[in-house]
CSV table of N, CA and C in Angstrom, one decimal:
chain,number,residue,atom,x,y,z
N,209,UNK,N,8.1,11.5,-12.6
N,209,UNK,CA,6.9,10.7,-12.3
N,209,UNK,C,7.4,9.6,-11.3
N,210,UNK,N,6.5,9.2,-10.4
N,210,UNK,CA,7.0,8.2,-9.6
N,210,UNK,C,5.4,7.1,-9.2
N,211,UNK,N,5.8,6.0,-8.7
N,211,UNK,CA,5.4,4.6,-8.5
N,211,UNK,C,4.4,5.4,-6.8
N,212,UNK,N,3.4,4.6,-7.0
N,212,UNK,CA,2.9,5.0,-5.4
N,212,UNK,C,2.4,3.1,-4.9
N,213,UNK,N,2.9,2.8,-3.9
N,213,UNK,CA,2.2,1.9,-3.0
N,213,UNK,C,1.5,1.7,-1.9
N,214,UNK,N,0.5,0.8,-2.2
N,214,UNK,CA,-0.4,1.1,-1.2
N,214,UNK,C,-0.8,-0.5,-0.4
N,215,UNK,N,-0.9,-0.4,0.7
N,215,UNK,CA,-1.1,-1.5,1.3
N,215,UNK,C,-2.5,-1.4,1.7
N,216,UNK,N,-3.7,-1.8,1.7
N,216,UNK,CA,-5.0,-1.7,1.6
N,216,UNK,C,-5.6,-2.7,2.9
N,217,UNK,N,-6.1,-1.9,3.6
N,217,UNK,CA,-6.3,-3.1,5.2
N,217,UNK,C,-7.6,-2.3,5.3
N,218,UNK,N,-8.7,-3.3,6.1
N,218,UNK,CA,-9.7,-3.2,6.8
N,218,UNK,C,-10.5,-1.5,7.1
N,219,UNK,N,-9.6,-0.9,7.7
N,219,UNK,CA,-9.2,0.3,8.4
N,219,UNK,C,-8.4,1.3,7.9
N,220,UNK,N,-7.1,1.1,7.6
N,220,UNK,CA,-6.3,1.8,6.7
N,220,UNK,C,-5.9,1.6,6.1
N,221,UNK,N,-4.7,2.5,5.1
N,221,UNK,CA,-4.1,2.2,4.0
N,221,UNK,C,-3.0,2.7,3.7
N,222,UNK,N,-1.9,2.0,4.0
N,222,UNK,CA,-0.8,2.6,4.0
N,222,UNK,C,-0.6,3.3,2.4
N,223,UNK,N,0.9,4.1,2.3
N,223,UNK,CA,0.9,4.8,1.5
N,223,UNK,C,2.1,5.0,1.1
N,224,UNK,N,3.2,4.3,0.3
N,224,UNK,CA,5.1,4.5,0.4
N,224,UNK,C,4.5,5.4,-1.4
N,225,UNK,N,5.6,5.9,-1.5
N,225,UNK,CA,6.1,6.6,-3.4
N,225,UNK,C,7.3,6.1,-3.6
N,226,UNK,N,7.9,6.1,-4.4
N,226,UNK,CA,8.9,5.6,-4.8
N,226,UNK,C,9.6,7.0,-4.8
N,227,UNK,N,11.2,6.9,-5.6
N,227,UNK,CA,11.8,8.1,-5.7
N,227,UNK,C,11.6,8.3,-7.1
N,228,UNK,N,12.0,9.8,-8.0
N,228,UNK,CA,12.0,9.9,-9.3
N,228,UNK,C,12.5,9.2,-10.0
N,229,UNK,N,13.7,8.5,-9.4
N,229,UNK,CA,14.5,7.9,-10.7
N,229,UNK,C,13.8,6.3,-9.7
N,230,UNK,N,12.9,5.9,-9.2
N,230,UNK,CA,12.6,4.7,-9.3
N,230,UNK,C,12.9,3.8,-8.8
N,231,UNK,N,13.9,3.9,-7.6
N,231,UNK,CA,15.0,3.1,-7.0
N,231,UNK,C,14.8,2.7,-5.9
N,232,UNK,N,13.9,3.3,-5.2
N,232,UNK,CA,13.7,3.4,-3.7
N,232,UNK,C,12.5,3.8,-3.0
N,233,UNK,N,11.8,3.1,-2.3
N,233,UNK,CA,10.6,3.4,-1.9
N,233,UNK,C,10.4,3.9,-0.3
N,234,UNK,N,9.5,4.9,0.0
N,234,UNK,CA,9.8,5.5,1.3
N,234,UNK,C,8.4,5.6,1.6
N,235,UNK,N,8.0,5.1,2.7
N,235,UNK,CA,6.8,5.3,3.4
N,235,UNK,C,6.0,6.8,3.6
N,236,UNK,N,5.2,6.6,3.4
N,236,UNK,CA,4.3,8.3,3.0
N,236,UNK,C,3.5,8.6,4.3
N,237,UNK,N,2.5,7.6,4.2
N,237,UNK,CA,1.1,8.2,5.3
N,237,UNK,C,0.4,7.1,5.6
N,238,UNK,N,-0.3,7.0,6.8
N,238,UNK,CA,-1.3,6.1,6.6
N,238,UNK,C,-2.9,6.8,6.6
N,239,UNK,N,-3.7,6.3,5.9
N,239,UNK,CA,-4.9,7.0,5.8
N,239,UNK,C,-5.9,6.1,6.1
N,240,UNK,N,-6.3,6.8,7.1
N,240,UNK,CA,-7.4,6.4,8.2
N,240,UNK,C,-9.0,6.3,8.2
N,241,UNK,N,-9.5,5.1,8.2
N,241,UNK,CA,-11.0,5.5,7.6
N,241,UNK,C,-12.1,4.7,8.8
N,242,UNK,N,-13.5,5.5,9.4
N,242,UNK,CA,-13.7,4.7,10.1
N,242,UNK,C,-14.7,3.7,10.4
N,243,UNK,N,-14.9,3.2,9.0
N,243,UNK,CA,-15.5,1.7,8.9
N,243,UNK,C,-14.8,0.8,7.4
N,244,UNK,N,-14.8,-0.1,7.4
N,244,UNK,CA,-14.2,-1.0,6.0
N,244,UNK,C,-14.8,-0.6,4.8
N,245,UNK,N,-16.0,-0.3,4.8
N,245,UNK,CA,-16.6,0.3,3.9
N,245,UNK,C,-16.7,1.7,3.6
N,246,UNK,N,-16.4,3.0,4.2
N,246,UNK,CA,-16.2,4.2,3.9
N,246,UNK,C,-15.2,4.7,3.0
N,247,UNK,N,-15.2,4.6,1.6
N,247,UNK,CA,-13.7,4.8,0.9
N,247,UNK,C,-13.8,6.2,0.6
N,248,UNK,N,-15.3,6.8,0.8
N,248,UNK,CA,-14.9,8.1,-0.3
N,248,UNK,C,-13.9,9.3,0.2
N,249,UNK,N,-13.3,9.2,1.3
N,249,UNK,CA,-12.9,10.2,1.8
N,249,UNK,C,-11.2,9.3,1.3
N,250,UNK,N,-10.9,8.1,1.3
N,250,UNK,CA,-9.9,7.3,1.5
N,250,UNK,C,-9.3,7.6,0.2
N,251,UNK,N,-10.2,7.3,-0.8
N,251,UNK,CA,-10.1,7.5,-2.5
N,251,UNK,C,-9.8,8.7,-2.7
N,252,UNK,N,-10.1,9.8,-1.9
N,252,UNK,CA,-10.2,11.5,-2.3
N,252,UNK,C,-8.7,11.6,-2.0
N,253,UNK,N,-8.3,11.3,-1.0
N,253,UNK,CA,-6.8,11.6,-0.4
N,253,UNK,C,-6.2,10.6,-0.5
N,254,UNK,N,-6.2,9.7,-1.4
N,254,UNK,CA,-5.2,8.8,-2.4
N,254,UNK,C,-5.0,9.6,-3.8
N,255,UNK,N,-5.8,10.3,-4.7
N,255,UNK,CA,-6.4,11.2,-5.4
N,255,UNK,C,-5.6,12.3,-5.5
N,256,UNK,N,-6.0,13.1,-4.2
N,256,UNK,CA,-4.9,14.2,-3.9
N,256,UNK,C,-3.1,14.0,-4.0
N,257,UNK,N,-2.8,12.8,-3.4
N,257,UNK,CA,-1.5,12.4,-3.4
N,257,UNK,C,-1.2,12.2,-4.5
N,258,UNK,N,-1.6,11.5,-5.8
N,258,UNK,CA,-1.5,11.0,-6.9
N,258,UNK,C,-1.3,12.2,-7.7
N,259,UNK,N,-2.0,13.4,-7.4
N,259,UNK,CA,-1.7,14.8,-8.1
N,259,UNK,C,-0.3,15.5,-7.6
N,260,UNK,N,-0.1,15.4,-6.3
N,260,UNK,CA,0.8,16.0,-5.9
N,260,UNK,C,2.2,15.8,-6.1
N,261,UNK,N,2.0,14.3,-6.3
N,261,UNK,CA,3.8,13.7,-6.5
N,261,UNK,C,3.6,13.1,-8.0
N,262,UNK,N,2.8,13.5,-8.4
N,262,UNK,CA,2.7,13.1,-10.2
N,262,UNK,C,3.2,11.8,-10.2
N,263,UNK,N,1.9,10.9,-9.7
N,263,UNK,CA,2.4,9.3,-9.6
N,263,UNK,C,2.0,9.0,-11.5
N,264,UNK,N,2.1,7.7,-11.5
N,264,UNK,CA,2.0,7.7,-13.0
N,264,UNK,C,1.6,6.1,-12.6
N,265,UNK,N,1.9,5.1,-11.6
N,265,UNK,CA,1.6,3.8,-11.8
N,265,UNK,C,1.2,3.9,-10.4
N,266,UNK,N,0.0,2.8,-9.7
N,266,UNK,CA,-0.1,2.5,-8.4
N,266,UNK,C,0.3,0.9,-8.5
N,267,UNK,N,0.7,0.8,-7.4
N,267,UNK,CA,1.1,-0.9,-6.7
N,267,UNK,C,0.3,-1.3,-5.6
N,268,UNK,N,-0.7,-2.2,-5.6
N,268,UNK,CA,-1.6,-2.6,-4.7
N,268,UNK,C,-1.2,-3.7,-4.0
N,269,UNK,N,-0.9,-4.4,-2.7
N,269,UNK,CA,-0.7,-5.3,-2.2
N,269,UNK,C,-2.1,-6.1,-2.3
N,270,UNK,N,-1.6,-7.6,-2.9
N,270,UNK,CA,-2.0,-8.5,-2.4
N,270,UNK,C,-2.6,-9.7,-1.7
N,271,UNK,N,-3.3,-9.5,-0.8
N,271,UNK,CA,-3.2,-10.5,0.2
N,271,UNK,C,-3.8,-12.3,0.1
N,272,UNK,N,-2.9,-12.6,-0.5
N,272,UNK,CA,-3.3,-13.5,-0.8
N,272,UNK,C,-3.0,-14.7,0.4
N,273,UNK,N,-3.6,-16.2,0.9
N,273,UNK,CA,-3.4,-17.0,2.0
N,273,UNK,C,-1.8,-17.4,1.8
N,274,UNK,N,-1.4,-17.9,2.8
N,274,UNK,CA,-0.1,-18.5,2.5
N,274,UNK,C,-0.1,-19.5,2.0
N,275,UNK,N,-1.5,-20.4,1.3
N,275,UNK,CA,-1.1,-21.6,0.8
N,275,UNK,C,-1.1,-20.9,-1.3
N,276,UNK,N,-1.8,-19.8,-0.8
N,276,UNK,CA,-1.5,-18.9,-2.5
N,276,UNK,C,-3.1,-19.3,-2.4
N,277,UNK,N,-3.7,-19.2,-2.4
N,277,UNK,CA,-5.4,-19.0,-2.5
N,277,UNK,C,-5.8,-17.4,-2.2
N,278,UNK,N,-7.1,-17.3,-2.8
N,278,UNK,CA,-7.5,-16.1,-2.7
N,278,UNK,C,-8.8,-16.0,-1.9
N,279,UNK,N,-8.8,-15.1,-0.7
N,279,UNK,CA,-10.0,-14.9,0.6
N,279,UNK,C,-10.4,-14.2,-0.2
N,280,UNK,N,-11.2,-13.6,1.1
N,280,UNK,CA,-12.3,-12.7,1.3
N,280,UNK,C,-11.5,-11.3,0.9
N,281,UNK,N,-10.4,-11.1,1.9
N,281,UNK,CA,-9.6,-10.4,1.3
N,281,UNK,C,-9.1,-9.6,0.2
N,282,UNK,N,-8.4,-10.5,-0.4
N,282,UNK,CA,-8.6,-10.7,-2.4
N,282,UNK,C,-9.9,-10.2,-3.0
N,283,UNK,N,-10.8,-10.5,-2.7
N,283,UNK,CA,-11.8,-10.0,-3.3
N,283,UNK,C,-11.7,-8.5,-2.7
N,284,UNK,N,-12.0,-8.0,-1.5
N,284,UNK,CA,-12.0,-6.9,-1.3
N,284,UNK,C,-10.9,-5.9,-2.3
N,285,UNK,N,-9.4,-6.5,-1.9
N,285,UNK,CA,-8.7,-5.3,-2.9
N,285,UNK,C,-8.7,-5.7,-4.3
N,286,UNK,N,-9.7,-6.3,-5.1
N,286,UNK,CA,-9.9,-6.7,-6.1
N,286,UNK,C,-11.0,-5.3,-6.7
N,287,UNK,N,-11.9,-5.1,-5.2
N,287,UNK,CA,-13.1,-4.3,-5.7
N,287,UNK,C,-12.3,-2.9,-5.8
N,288,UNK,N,-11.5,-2.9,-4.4
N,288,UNK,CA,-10.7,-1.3,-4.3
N,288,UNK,C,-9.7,-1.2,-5.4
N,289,UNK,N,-9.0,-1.9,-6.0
N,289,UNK,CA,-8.4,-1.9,-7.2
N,289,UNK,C,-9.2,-1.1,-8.2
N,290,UNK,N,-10.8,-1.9,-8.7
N,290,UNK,CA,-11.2,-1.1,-9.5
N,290,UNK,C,-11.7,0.5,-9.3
N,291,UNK,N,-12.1,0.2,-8.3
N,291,UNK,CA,-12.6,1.5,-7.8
N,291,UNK,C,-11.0,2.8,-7.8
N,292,UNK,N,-10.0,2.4,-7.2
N,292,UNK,CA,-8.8,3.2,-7.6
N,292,UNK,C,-8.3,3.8,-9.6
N,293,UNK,N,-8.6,2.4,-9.7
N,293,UNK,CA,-8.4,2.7,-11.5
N,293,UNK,C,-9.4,4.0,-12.2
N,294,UNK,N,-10.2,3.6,-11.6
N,294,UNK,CA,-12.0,4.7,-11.5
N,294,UNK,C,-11.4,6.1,-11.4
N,295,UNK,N,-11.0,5.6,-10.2
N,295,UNK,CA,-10.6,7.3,-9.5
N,295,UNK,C,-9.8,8.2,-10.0
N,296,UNK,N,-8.9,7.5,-10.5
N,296,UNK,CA,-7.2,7.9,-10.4
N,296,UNK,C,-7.3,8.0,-12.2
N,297,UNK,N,-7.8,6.8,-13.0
N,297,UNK,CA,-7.1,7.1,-14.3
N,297,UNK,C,-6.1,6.1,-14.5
N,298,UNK,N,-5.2,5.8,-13.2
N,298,UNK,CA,-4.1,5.0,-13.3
N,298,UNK,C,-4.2,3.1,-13.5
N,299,UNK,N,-3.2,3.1,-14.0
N,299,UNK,CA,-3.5,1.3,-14.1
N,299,UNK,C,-2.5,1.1,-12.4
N,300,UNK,N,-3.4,0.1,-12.3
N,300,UNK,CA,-3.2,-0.5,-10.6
N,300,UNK,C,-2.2,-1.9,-10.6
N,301,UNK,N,-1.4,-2.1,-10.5
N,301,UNK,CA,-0.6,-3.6,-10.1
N,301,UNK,C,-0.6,-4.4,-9.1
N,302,UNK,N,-1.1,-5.7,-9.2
N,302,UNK,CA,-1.4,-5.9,-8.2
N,302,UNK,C,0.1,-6.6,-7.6
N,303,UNK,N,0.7,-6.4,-6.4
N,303,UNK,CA,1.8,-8.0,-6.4
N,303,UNK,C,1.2,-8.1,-4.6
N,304,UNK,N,2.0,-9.4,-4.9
N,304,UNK,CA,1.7,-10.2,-3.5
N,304,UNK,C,2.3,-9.7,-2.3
N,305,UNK,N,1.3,-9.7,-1.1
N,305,UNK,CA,2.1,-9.0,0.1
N,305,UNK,C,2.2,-9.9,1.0
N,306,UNK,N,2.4,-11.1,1.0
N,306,UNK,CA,2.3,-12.2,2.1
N,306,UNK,C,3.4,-11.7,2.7
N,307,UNK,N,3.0,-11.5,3.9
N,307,UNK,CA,4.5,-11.6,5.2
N,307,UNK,C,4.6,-10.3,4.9
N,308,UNK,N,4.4,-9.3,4.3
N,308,UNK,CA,4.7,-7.9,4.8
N,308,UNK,C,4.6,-7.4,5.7
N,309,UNK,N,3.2,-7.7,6.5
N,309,UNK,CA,3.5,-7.1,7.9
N,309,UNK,C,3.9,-7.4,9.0
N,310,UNK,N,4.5,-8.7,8.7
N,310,UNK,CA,5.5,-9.7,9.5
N,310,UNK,C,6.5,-8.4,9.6
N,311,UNK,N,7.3,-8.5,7.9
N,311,UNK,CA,8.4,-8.3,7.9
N,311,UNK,C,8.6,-6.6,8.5
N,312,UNK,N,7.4,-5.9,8.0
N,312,UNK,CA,7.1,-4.4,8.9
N,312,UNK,C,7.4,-4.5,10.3
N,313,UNK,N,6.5,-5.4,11.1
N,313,UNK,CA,6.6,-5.6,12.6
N,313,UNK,C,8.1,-5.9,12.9
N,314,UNK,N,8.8,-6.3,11.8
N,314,UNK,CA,10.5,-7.0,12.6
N,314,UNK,C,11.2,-5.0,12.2
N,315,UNK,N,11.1,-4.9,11.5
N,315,UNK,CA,12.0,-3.3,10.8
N,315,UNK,C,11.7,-2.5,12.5
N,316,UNK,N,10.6,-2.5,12.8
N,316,UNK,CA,10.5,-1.6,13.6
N,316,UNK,C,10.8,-1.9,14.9
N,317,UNK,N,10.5,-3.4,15.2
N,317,UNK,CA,11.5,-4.0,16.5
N,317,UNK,C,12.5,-3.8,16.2
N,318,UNK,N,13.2,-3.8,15.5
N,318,UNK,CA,14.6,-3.9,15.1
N,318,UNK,C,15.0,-2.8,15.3
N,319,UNK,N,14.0,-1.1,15.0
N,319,UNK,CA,14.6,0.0,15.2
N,319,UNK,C,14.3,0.6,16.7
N,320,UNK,N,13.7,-0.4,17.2
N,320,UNK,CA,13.5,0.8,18.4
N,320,UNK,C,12.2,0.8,19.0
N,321,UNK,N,11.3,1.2,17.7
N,321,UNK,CA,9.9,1.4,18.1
N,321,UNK,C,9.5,1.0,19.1
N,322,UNK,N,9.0,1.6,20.6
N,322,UNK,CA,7.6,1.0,21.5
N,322,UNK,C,6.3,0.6,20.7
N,323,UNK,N,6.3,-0.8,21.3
N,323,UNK,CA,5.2,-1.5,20.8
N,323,UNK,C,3.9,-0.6,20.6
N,324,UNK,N,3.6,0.4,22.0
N,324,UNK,CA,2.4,0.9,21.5
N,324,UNK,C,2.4,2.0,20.2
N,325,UNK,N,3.4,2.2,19.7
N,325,UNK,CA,3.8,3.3,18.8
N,325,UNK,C,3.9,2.3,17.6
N,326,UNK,N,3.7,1.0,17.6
N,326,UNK,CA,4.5,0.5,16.4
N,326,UNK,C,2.9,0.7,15.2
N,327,UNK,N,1.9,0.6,15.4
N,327,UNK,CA,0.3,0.8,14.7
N,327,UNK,C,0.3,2.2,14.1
N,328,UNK,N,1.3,3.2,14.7
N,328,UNK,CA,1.6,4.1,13.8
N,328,UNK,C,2.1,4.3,12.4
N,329,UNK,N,3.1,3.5,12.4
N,329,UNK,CA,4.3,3.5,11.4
N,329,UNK,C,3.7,2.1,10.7
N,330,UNK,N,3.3,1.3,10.9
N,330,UNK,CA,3.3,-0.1,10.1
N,330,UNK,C,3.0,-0.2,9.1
N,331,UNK,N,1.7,0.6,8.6
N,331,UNK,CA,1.1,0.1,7.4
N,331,UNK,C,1.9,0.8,6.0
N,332,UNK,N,2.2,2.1,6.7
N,332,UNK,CA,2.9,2.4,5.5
N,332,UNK,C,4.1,2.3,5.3
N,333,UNK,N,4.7,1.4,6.3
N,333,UNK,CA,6.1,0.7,6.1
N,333,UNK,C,6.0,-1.0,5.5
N,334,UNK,N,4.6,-1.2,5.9
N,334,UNK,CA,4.6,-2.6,4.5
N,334,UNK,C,4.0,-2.0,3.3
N,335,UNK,N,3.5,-0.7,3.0
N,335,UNK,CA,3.2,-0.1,1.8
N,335,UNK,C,4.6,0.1,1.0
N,336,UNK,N,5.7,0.3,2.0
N,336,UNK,CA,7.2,0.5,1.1
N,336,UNK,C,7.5,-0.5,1.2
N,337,UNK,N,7.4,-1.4,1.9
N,337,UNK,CA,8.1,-2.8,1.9
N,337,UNK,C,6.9,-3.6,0.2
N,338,UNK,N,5.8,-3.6,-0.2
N,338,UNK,CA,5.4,-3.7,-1.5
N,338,UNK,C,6.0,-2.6,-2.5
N,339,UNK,N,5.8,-1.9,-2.5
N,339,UNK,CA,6.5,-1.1,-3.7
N,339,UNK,C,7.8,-1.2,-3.6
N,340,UNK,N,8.8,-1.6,-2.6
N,340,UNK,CA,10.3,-1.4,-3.1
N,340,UNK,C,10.4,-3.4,-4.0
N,341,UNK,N,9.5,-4.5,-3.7
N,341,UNK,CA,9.3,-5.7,-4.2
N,341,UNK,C,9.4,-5.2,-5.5
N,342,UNK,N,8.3,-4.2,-5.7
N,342,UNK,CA,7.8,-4.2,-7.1
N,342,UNK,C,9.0,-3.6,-7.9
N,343,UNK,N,9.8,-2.2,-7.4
N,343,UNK,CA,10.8,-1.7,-7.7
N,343,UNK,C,12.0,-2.4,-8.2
N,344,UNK,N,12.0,-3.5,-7.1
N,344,UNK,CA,13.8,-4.5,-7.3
N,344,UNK,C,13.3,-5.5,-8.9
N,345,UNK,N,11.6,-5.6,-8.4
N,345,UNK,CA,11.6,-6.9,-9.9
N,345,UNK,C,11.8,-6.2,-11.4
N,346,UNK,N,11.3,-4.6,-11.2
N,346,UNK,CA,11.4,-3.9,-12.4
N,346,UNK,C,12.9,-3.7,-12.8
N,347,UNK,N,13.3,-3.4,-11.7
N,347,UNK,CA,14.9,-3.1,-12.3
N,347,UNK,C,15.6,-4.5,-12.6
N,348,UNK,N,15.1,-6.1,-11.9
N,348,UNK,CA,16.1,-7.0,-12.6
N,348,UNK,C,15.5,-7.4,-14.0
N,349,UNK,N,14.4,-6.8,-14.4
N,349,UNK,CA,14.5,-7.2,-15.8
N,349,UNK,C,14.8,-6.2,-16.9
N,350,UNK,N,14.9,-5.1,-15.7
N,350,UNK,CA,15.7,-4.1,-17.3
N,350,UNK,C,14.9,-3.5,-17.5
């Protein structure tokens, strides 16, 4: 069984799984939708994934302001949370993604990436950059 993370944005949604034993989180897909509002195709092939790697928990980013307040935002992956729970069966966790896609945007400067290639890889490299958070906090408590 493994952990699935999702980073939930406007447009798309990134997508990292964890490994079996739990340890390590690896960027999956980004899934592409083309209005804010269009989930059912989004939900169907989060769905599919959820079957395929026999996820057992989802980790939702999020996005909360940097002063710790909750937007517009928040509400949105508040609504997609339940609508996931709906879908899936799974219980959804929510943790905080502040600066993830800072910290996405530096991984991939750092590797190399051309800027116009970097919108490729990002979301579902702060989708693993939330799920490996959520992974390190599980394992320091045992």
């Amino acid at each position: 069984m493994r952990i699935m993370g999702l980073d939930y944005g406007s447009k798309t949604v990134g997508v990292a799984l964890s490994d079996a034993l739990k340890l390590t989180a690896q960027g999956l897909e980004t899934v592409v939708r083309k209005s804010e509002n269009k989930l059912r195709t989004t939900l169907a092939r989060i769905s599919e994934l959820v079957n395929e790697y026999e996820v057992e928990l989802i980790v939702l980013g999020f996005p909360k302001n940097m002063d710790g307040s909750q937007g517009e935002r928040c509400e949105k992956t508040l609504k997609f949370k339940e609508m996931l729970e709906s879908r899936t069966g799974l219980d959804v966790v929510l943790v905080d993604e502040r600066l993830t896609t800072v910290e996405a945007e530096e991984i991939l400067i750092e590797s190399g990436v051309r800027r116009e290639d970097r919108k490729t890889y990002i979301d579902k490299i702060a989708a693993a950059i939330i799920l490996q958070e959520y992974l390190d906090n599980m394992a320091s408590r045992g």
